[in-house]
Every structure is written in structure tokens, then in C-alpha cells.
PDB file of C-alpha atoms in Angstrom:
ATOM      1  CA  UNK P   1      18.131   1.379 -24.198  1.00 54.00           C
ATOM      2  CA  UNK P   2      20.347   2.019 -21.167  1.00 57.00           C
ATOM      3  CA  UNK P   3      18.097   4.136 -18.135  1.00 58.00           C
ATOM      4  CA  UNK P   4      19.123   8.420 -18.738  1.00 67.00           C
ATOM      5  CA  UNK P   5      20.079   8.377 -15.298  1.00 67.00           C
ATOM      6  CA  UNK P   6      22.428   5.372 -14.181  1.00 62.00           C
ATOM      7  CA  UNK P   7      21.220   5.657 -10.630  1.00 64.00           C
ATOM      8  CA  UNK P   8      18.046   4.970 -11.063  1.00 68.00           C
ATOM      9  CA  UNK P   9      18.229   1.501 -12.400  1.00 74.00           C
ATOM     10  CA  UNK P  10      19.839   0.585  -8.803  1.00 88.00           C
ATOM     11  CA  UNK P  11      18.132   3.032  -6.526  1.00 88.00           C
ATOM     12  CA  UNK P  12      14.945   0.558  -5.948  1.00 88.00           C
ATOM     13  CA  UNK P  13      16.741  -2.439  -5.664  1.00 92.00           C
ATOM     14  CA  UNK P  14      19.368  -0.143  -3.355  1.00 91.00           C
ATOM     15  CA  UNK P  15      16.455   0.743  -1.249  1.00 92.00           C
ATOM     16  CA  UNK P  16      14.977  -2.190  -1.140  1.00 92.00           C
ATOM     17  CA  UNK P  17      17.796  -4.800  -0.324  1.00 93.00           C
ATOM     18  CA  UNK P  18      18.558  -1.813   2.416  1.00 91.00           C
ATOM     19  CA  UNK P  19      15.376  -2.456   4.103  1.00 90.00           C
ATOM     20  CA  UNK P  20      15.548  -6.108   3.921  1.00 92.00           C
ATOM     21  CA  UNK P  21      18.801  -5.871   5.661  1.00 92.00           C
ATOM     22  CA  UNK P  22      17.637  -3.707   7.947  1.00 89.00           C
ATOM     23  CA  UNK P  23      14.746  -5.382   8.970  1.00 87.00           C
ATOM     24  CA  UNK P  24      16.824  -8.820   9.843  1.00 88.00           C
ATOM     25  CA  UNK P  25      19.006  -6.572  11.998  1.00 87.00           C
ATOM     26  CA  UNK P  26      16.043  -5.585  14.031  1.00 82.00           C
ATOM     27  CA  UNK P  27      14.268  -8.921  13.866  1.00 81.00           C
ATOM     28  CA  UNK P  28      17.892 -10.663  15.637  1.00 79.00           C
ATOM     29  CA  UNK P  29      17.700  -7.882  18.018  1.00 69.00           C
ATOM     30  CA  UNK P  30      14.302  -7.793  18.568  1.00 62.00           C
ATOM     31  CA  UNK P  31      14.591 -11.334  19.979  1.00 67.00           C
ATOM     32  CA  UNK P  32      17.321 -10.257  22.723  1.00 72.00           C
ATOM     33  CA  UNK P  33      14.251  -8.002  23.978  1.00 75.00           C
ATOM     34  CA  UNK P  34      11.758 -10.870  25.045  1.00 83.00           C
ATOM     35  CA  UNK P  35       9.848  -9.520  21.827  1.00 89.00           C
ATOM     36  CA  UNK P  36       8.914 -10.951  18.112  1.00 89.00           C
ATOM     37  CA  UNK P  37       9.233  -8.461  15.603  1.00 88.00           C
ATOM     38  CA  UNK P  38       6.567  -7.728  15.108  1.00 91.00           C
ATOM     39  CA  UNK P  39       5.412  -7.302  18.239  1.00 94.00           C
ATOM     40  CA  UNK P  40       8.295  -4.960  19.651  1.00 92.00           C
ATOM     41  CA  UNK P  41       7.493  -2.981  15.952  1.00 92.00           C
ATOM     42  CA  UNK P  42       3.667  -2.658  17.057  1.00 95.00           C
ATOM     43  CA  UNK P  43       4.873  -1.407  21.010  1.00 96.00           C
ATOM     44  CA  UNK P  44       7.575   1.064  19.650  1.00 95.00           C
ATOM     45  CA  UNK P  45       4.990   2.457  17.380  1.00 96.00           C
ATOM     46  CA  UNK P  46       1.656   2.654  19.691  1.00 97.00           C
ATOM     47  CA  UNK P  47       4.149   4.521  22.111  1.00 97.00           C
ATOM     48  CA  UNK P  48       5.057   6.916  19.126  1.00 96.00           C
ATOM     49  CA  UNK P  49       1.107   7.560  18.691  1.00 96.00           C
ATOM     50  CA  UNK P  50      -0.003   6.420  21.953  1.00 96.00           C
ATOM     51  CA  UNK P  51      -3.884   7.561  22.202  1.00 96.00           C
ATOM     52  CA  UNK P  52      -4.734   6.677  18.336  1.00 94.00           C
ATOM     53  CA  UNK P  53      -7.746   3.922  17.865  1.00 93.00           C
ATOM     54  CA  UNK P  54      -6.800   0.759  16.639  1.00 92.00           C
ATOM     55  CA  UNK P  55      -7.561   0.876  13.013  1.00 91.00           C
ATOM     56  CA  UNK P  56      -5.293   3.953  12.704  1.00 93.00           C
ATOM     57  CA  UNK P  57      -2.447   2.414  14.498  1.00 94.00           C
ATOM     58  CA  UNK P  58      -3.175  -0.766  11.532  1.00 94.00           C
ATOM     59  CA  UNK P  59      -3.098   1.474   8.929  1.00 94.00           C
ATOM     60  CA  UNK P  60       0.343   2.888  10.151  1.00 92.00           C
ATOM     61  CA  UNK P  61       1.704  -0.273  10.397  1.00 93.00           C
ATOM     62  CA  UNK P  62       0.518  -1.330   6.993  1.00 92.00           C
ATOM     63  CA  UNK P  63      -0.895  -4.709   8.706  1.00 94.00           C
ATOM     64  CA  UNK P  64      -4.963  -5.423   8.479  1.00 95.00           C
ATOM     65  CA  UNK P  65      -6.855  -4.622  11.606  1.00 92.00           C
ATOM     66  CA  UNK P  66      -7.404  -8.109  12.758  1.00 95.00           C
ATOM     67  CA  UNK P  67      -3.143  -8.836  12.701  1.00 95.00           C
ATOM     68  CA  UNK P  68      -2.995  -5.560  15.163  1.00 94.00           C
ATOM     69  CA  UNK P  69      -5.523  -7.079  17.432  1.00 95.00           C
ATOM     70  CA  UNK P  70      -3.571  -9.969  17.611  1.00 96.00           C
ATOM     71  CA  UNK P  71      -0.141  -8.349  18.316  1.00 96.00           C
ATOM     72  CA  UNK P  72      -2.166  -5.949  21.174  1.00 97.00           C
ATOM     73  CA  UNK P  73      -3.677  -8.948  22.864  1.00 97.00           C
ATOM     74  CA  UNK P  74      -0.157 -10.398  23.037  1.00 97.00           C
ATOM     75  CA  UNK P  75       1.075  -7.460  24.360  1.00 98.00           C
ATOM     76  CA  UNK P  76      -1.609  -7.013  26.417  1.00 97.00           C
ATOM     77  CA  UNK P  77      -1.541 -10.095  28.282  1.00 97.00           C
ATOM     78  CA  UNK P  78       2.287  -9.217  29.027  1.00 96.00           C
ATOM     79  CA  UNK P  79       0.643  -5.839  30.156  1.00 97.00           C
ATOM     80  CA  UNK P  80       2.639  -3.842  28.042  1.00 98.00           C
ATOM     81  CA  UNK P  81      -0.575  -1.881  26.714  1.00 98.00           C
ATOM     82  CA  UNK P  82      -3.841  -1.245  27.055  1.00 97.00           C
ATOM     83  CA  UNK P  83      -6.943  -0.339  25.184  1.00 95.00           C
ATOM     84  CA  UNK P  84      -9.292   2.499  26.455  1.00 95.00           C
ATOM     85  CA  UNK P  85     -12.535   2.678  25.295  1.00 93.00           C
ATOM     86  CA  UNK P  86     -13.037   5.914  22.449  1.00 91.00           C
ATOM     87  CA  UNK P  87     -15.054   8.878  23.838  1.00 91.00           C
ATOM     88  CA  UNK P  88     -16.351   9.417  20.406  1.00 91.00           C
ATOM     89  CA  UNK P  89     -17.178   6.100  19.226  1.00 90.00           C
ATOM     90  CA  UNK P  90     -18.069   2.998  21.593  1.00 86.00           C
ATOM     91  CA  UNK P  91     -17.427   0.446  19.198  1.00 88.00           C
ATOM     92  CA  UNK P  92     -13.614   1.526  18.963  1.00 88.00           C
ATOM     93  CA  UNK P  93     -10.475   1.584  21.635  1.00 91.00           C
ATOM     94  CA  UNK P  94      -7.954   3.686  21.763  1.00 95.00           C
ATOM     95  CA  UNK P  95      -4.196   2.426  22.481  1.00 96.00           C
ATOM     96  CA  UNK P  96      -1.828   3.416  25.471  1.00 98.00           C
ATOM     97  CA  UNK P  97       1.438   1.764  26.558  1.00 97.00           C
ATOM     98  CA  UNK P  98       1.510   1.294  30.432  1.00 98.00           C
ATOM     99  CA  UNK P  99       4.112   1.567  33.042  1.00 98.00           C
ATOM    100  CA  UNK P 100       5.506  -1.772  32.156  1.00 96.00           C
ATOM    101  CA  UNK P 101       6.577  -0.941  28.668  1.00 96.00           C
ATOM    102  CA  UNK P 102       8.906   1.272  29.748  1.00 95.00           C
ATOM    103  CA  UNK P 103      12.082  -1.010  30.389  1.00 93.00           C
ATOM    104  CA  UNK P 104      11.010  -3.058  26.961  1.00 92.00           C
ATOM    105  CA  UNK P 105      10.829   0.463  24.985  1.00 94.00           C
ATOM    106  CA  UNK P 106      14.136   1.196  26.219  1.00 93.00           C
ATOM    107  CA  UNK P 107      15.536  -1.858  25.656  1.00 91.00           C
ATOM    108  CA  UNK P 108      14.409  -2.102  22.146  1.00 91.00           C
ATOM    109  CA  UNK P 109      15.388   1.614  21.388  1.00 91.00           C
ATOM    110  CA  UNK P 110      18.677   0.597  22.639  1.00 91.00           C
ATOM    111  CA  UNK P 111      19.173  -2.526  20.021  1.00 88.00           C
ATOM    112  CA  UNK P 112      17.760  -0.195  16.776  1.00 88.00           C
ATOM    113  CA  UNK P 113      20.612   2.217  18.193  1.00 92.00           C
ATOM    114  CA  UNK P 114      23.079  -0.249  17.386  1.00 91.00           C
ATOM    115  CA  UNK P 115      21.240  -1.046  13.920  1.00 91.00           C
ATOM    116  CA  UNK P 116      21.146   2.355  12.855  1.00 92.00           C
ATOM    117  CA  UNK P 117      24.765   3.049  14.442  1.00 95.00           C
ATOM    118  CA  UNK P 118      26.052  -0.623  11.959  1.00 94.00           C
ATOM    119  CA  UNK P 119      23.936   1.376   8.965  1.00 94.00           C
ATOM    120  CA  UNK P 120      25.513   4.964   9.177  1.00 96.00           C
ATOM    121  CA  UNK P 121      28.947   3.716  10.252  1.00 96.00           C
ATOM    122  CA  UNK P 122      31.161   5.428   7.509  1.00 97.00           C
ATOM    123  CA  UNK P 123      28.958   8.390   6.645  1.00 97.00           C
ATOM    124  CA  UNK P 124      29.994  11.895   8.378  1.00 97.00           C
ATOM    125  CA  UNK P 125      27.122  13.798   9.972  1.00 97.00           C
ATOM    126  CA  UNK P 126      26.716  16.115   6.824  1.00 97.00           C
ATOM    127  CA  UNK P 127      26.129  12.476   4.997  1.00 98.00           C
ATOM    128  CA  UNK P 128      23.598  11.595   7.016  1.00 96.00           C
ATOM    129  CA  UNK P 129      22.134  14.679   7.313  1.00 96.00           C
ATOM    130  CA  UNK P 130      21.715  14.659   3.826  1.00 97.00           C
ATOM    131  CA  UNK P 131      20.800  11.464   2.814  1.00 95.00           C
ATOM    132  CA  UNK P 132      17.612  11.903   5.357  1.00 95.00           C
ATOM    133  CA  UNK P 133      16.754  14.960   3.591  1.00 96.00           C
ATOM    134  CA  UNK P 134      17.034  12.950  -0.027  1.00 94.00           C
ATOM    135  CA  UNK P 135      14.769  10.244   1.582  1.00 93.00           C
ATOM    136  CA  UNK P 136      12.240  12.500   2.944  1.00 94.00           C
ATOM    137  CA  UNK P 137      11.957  14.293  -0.515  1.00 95.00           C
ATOM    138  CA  UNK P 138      11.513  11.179  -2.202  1.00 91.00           C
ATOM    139  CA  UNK P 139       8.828   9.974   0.341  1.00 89.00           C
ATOM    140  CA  UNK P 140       7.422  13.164  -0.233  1.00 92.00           C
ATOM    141  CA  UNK P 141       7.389  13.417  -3.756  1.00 91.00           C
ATOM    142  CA  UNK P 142       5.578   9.540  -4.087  1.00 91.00           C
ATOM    143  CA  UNK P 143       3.067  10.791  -1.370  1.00 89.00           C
ATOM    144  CA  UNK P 144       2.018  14.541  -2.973  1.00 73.00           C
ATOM    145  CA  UNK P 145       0.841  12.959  -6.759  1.00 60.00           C
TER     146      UNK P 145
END
């Protein structure tokens, strides 16, 4: 029996293949920026919630706890963060990016620029705008059961 709504037989594979794509468009440029993927992915995104402990930047990330501590000592030994030690709880650190991410950050901000420019080229700002707002509903509707 065909699906009632054509669209939705192609819209996870759509999404999906979309992301791939996208992802191997970050990962080559993410090697022009002295950075794995990974790692440049964990920088951007302690900057974005610089101050969180560890285990909530992990969860974020959707990586385990351990593969975050590996990615920050990497980073940390090019001094690109740090960890501070949690007021609240001794046993946990909390994430900052230091001076020296700066120029890196901008750099990689720069190369998803041109990813994101390659994936929109073709839509009109009304296009965009509205295929954000689809995504966010759908996000929305799969997190609010």
C-alpha cells in the first residue's frame, strides 16, 4: 500500500542523506582549520555554551563523556580551552574557550559559511526562512511526545 502522503516516504532518507552530505562538507573543511572534526565540532560548540560542565557539553554532542574528555584534552594541550573547576560540585569542571580559540572559531565559522552558503544556494530568503521554520517544528514535534 503506497504511503497517504508521498513525501513522507522520502523525507527521512531526504534528511538524512542531507546530513551526511553535510557533514563531509564540514569534515573537508574542518581539515583546512588545523582541526579534526570532531574536534573543531566540540570547540564551536563549548564556545556556544561556554561555562556548562563536561557531561552536559557530552550530552549535547551526543558523544559519551569519556570521547569529550578526549577531544578537550586535545584541545587543551593546543590551549584552545580550559576546564575550571565547578563551584557546586568538586568532582566536575566546567568548560571555557580561551583567548587562543578565537582565530580557530573564526576560521571554522568562516568554512561552515561556505557549507551552508553551497546548501541554500538556489533557495530565496522566504525559502529559507521557511524551511527553518518546517525543521524547527518537526524537531519540535519529535521532542514534545
Amino acid at each position: 500500500m503506497p504511503p497517504k502522503n508521498p513525501a513522507s516516504s522520502n523525507l527521512g532518507f531526504l534528511l538524512a542523506d542531507t546530513t551526511r552530505l553535510m557533514r563531509r562538507r564540514f569534515q573537508e573543511c574542518d581539515s583546512k582549520s588545523g582541526l579534526t572534526y570532531a574536534q573543531a565540532r566540540a570547540l564551536v560548540y563549548i564556545a556556544r555554551f561556554e561555562g556548562r560542565r563536561q557531561v552536559e557539553l557530552a550530552e549535547g554532542l551526543e558523544i559519551q563523556p569519556m570521547t569529550l574528555a578526549r577531544l578537550v584534552d586535545q584541545l587543551q594541550a593546543q590551549s584552545l580551552v580550559e576546564r575550571r573547576p565547578d563551584p557546586q560540585d568538586r568532582r566536575a569542571h566546567r568548560l571555557y574557550i580561551t583567548e587562543a580559540a578565537q582565530e580557530p572559531l573564526r576560521e571554522i565559522r568562516k568554512l561552515g559559511q561556505q557549507v551552508y552558503d553551497r546548501m541554500l544556494a538556489g533557495l530565496d530568503q522566504a525559502q529559507q526562512d521557511a524551511l527553518l521554520s518546517a525543521l524547527e517544528l518537526m524537531r519540535s514535534n519529535l521532542i514534545n511526545d
